[in-house]
Coordinates of C-alpha atoms and ligand atoms in Angstrom, one line a residue:
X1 CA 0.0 0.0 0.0
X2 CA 3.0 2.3 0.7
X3 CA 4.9 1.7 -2.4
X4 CA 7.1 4.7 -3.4
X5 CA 8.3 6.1 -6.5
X6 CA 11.3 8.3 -7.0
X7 CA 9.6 11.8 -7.9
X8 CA 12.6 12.3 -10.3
X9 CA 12.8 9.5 -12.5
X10 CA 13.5 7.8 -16.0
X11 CA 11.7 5.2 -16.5
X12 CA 11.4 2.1 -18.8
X13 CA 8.2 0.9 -20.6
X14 CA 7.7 -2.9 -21.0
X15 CA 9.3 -3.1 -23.6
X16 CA 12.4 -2.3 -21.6
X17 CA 13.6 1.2 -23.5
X18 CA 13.3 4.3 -21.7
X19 CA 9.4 5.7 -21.9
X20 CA 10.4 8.7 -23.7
X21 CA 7.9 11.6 -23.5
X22 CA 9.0 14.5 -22.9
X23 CA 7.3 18.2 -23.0
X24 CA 4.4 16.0 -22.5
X25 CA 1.5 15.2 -20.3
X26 CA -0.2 12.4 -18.7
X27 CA -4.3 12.8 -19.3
X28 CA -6.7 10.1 -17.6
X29 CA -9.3 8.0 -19.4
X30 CA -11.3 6.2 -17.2
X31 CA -8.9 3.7 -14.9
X32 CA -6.1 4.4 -17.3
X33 CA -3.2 6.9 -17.7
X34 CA -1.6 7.8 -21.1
X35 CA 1.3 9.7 -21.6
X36 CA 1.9 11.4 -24.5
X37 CA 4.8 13.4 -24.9
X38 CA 8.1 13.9 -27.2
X39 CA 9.9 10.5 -28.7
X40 CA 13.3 12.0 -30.6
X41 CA 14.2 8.5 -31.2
X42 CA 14.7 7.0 -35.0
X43 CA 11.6 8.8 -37.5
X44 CA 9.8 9.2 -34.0
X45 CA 8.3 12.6 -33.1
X46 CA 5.6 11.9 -30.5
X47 CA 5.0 8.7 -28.4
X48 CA 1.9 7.5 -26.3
X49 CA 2.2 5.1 -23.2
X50 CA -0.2 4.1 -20.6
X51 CA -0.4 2.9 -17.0
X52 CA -3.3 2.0 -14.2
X53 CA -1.2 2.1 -11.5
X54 CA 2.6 4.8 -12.3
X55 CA 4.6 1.5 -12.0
X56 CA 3.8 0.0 -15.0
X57 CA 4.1 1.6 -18.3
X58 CA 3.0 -0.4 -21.8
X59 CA 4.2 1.1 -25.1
X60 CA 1.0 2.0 -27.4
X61 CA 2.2 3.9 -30.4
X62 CA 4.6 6.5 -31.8
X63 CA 1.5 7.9 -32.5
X64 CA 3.6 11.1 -34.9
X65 CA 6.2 9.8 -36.8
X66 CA 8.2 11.3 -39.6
X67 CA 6.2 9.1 -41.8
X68 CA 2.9 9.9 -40.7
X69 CA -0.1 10.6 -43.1
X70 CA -0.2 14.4 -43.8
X71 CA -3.6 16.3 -44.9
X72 CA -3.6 19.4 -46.8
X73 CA -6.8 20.3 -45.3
X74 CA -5.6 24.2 -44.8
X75 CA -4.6 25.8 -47.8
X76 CA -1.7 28.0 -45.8
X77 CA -0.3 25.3 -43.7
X78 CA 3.0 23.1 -44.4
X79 CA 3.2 20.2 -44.7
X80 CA 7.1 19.1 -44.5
X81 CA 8.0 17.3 -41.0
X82 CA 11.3 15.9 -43.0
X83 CA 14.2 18.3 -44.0
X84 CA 16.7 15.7 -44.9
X85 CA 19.4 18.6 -46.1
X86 CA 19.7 19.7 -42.8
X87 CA 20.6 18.7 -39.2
X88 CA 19.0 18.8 -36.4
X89 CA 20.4 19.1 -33.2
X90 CA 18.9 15.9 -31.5
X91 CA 17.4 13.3 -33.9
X92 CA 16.5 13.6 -37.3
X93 CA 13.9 15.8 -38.7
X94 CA 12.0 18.4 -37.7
X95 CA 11.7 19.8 -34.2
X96 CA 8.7 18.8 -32.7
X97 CA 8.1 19.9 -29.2
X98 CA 5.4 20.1 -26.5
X99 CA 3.3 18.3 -28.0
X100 CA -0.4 18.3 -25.9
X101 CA -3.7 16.5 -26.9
X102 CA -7.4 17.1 -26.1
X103 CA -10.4 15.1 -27.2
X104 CA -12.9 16.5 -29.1
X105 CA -16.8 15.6 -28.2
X106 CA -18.6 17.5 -30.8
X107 CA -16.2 15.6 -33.8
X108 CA -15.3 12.9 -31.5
X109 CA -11.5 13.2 -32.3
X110 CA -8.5 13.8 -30.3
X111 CA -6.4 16.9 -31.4
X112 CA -3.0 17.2 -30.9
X113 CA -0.9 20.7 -31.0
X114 CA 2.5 21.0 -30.5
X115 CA 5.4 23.9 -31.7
X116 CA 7.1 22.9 -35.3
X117 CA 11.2 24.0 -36.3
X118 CA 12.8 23.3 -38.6
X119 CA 15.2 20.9 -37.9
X120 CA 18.5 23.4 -37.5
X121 CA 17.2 26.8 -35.6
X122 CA 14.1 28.1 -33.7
X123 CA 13.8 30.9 -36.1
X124 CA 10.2 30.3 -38.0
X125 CA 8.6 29.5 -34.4
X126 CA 5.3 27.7 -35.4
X127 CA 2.4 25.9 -34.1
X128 CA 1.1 22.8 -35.6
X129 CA -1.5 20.3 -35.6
X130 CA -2.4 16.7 -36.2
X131 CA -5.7 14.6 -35.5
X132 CA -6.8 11.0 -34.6
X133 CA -9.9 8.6 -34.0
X134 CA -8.2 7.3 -30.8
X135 CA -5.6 8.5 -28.6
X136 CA -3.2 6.5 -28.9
X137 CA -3.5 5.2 -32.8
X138 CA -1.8 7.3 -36.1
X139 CA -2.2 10.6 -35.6
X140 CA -2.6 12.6 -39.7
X141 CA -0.6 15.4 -39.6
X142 CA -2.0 18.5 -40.7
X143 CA 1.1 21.0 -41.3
X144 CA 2.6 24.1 -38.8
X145 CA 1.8 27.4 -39.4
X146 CA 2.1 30.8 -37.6
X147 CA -1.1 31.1 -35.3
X148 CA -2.7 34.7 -36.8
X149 CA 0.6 35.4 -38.7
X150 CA 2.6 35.4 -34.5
X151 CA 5.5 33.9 -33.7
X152 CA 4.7 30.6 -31.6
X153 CA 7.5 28.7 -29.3
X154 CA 6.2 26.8 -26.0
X155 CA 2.9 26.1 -25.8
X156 CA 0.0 24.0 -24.1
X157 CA -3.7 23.1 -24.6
X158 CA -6.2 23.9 -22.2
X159 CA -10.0 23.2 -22.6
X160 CA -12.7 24.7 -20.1
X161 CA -15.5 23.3 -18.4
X162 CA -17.9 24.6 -21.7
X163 CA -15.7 22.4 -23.9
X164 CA -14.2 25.6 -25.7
X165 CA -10.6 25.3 -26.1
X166 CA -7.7 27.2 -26.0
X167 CA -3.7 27.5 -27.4
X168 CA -1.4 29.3 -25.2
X169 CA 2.0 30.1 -26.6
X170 CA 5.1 32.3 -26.5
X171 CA 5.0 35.2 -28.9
X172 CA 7.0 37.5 -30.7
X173 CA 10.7 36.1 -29.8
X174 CA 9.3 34.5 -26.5
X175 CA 8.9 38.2 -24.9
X176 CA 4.7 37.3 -25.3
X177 CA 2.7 34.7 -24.0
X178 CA -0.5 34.9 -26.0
X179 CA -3.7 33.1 -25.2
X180 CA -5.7 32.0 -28.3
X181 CA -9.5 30.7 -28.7
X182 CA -10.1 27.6 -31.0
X183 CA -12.1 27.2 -33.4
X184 CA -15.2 24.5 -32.5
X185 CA -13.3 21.7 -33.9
X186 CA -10.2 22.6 -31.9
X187 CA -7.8 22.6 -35.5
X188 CA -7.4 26.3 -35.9
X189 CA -7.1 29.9 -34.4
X190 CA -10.4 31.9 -34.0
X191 CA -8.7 34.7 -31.9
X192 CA -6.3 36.0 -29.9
X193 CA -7.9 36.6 -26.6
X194 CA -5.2 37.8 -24.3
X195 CA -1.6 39.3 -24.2
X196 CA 0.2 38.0 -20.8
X197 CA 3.2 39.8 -19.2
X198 CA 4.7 41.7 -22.7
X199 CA 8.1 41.2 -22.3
X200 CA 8.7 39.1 -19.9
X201 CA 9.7 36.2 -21.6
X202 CA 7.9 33.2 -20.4
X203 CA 7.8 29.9 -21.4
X204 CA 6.9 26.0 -20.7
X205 CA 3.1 27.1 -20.2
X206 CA 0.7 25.2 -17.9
X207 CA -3.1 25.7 -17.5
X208 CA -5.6 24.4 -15.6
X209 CA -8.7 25.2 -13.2
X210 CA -10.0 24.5 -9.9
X211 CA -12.9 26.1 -7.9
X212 CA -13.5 28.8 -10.8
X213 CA -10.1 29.9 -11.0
X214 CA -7.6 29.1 -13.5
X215 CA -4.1 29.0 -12.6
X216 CA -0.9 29.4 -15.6
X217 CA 2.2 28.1 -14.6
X218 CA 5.4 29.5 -16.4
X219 CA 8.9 29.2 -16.8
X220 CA 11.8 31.9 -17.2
X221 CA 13.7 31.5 -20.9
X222 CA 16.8 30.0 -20.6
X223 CA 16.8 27.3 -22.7
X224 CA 17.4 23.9 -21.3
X225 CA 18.5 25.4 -18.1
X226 CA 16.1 25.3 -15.4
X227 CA 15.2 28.2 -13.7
X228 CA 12.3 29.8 -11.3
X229 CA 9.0 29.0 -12.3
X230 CA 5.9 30.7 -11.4
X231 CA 2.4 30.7 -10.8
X232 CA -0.7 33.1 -12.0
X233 CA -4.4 32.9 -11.2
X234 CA -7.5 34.4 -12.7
X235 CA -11.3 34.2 -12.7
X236 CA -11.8 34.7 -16.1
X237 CA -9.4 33.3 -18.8
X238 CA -8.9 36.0 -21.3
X239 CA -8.5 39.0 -18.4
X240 CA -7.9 39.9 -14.9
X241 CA -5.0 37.8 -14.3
X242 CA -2.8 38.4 -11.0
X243 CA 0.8 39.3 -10.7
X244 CA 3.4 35.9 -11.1
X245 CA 3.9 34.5 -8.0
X246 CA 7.2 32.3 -7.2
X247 CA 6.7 28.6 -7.8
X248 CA 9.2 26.2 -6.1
X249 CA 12.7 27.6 -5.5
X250 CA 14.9 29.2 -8.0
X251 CA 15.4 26.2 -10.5
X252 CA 11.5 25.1 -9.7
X253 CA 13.6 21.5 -8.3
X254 CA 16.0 21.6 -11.6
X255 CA 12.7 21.5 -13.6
X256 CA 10.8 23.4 -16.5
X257 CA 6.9 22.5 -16.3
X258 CA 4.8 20.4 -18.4
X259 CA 1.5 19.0 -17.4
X260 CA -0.7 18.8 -14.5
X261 CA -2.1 15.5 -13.4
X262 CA -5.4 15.1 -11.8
X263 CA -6.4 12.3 -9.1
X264 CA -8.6 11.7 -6.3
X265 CA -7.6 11.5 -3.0
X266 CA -8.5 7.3 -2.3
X267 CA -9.5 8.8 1.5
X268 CA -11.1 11.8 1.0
X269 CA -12.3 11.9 -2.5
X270 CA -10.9 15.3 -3.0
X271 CA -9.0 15.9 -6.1
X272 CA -4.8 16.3 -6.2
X273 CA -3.3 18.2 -8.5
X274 CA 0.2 16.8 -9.4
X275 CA 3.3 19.4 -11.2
X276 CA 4.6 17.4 -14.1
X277 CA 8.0 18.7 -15.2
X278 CA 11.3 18.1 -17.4
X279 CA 14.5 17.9 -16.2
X280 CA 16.4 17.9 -19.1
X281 CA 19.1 16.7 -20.1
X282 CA 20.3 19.6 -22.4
X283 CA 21.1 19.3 -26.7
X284 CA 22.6 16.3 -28.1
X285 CA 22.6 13.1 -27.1
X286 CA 22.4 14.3 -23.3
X287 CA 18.6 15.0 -24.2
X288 CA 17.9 11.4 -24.5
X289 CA 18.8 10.9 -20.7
X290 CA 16.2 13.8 -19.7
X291 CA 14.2 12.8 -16.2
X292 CA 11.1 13.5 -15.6
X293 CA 9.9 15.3 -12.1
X294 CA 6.5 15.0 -10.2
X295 CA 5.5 16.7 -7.1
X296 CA 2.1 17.5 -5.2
X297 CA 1.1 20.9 -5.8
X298 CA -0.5 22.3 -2.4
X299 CA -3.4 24.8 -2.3
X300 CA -3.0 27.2 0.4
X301 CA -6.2 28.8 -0.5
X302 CA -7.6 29.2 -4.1
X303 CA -5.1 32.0 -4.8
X304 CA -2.1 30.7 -2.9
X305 CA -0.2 27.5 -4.4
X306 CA 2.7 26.0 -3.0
X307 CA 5.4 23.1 -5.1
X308 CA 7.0 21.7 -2.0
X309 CA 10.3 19.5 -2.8
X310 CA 9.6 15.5 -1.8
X311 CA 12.5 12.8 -3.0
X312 CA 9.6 10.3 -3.2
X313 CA 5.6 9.7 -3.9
X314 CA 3.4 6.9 -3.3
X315 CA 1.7 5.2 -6.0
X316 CA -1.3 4.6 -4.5
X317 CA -2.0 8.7 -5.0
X318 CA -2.8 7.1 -8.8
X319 CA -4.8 4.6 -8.3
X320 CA -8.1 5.4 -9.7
X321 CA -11.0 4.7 -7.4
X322 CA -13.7 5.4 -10.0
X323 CA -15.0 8.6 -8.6
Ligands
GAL1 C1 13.3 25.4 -23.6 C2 11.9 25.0 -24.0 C3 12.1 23.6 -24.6 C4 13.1 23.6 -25.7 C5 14.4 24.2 -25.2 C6 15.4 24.4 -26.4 O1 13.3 26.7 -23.0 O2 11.0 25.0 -23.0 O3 10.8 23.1 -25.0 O4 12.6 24.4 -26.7 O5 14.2 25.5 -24.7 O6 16.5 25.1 -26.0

């Protein structure tokens, strides 16, 4: 009952190769965890795993590949996830990073978005999208662009409790971090409908909500090197957002955050909120050895959030109940 995992950790899927999703997230579908997140391995650009229980992780799919289907289903969008004449920096390919995925009720599809490179620089800064009957089958990709003609770097997905979704990513050389509505079937921009903290260069967004407030967790800029993260809370999503508050201490644990992981507390039914992070490795082959950090995120009050440092977790916080 008291089983304990390492909250940093690496681990390996059954398989026996290291589970590698990074910039990702770990969404829950009835009893089971996936975790979708990037695979820089061979042709691999994003790969899905899944778990009941945080011990056990089974390989599903590399759900985007370099050889996935593409779809020219937007006129302005590009298509090209291969640039063979040039080198990337880790892997092969494109840069594809951060990649998040929602489900879709209305078209009954899950949606995936994720920031495109080309393989050598972060100079064109895209967004770009990809869609699939199931989570975890062959995604069709259907080409980057720049959202509203911006500049797009680190970005999540968020959807709200009226099933309208939104983008959030890093604008106009990172010094932005916009907030964009999606259209109904979650696979374009319908608007911009915030500017966050101009200048201020923020990055590795993180959004979610709890008792009527949304809460955005960010990270400094400085590249693979971790730094002080911080937290922001509103009532309404596209204004009256507080000042950053300090999250964690000044490397957030050696971590940059990336998803937020929802249980229920098996005694009191109440719901946890878990901090998913990267510790990365850095460029190069270094990246491949990147850990992955989890730690409780306390609630002071609905205003007040605390990421307190613990060298280990029990599993049973993930064991789904079926509440
Ligand atoms: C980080 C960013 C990562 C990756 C890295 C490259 O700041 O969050 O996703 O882009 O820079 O240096």
């Amino acid at each position: 009952m008291d089983r304990k995992m390492k909250s940093v950790f690496l681990p390996r899927e059954n398989r026996g190769k290291i589970l590698h999703a990074h910039g990702g997230q770990i969404l829950r579908e009835g009893e089971t965890y996936y975790w979708i997140g990037e695979d820089r391995t061979e042709r691999n650009k994003v790969s899905c795993y899944k778990s009941k229980d945080f011990l056990n992780w089974e390989f599903c799919n590399h759900i985007l590949t370099l050889d996935s289907q593409t779809e020219k289903r937007f006129p302005d969008r590009d298509l090209r996830l291969d640039i063979p004449e040039q080198k990337a920096a880790i892997g092969i390919g494109c840069n594809i990073e951060r990649p998040k995925v929602v489900y879709n009720e209305k078209s009954q599809q899950y949606v995936m978005w994720m920031h495109w490179e080309m393989p050598g620089d972060y100079k064109l800064a895209r967004c770009a999208v990809a869609v699939c009957d199931t989570i975890d089958g062959d995604y069709t990709y259907l080409g980057s662009f720049n959202p509203l003609g911006y500049m797009s770097r680190d970005c999540t997905l968020f959807v709200d409790d009226d099933k309208c979704a939104y983008f959030i990513s890093a604008a106009r050389d990172n010094q932005d971090l916009h907030i964009y509505r999606l259209t109904e079937d979650y696979l374009s921009i319908e608007s911009k409908v915030c500017t966050l903290w101009p200048g201020e260069l923020r990055e590795a967004p993180v959004m979610f909500k709890r008792n009527g407030y949304y809460y955005l967790l960010t990270s400094g800029c400085t590249g693979w090197q971790a730094n002080q993260s911080s937290y922001a809370y509103s009532r309404y999503i596209d204004h009256g957002w507080s000042r950053r508050f300090e999250l964690g201490n000044e490397t957030t644990y050696q971590s940059q955050p990336t998803g937020i992981i929802k249980t229920d507390n098996s005694l009191s039914g109440e719901a946890e909120y878990w901090y998913l992070g990267d510790r990365w490795g850095g460029s190069g082959e270094a990246y491949f050895q990147s850990e992955y950090v989890i730690l409780p995120l306390l609630f002071l009050s609905d205003t007040s959030l605390s990421l307190e440092w613990k060298a280990e977790i029990e599993y049973e916080h993930f064991i789904y109940h079926g509440r």
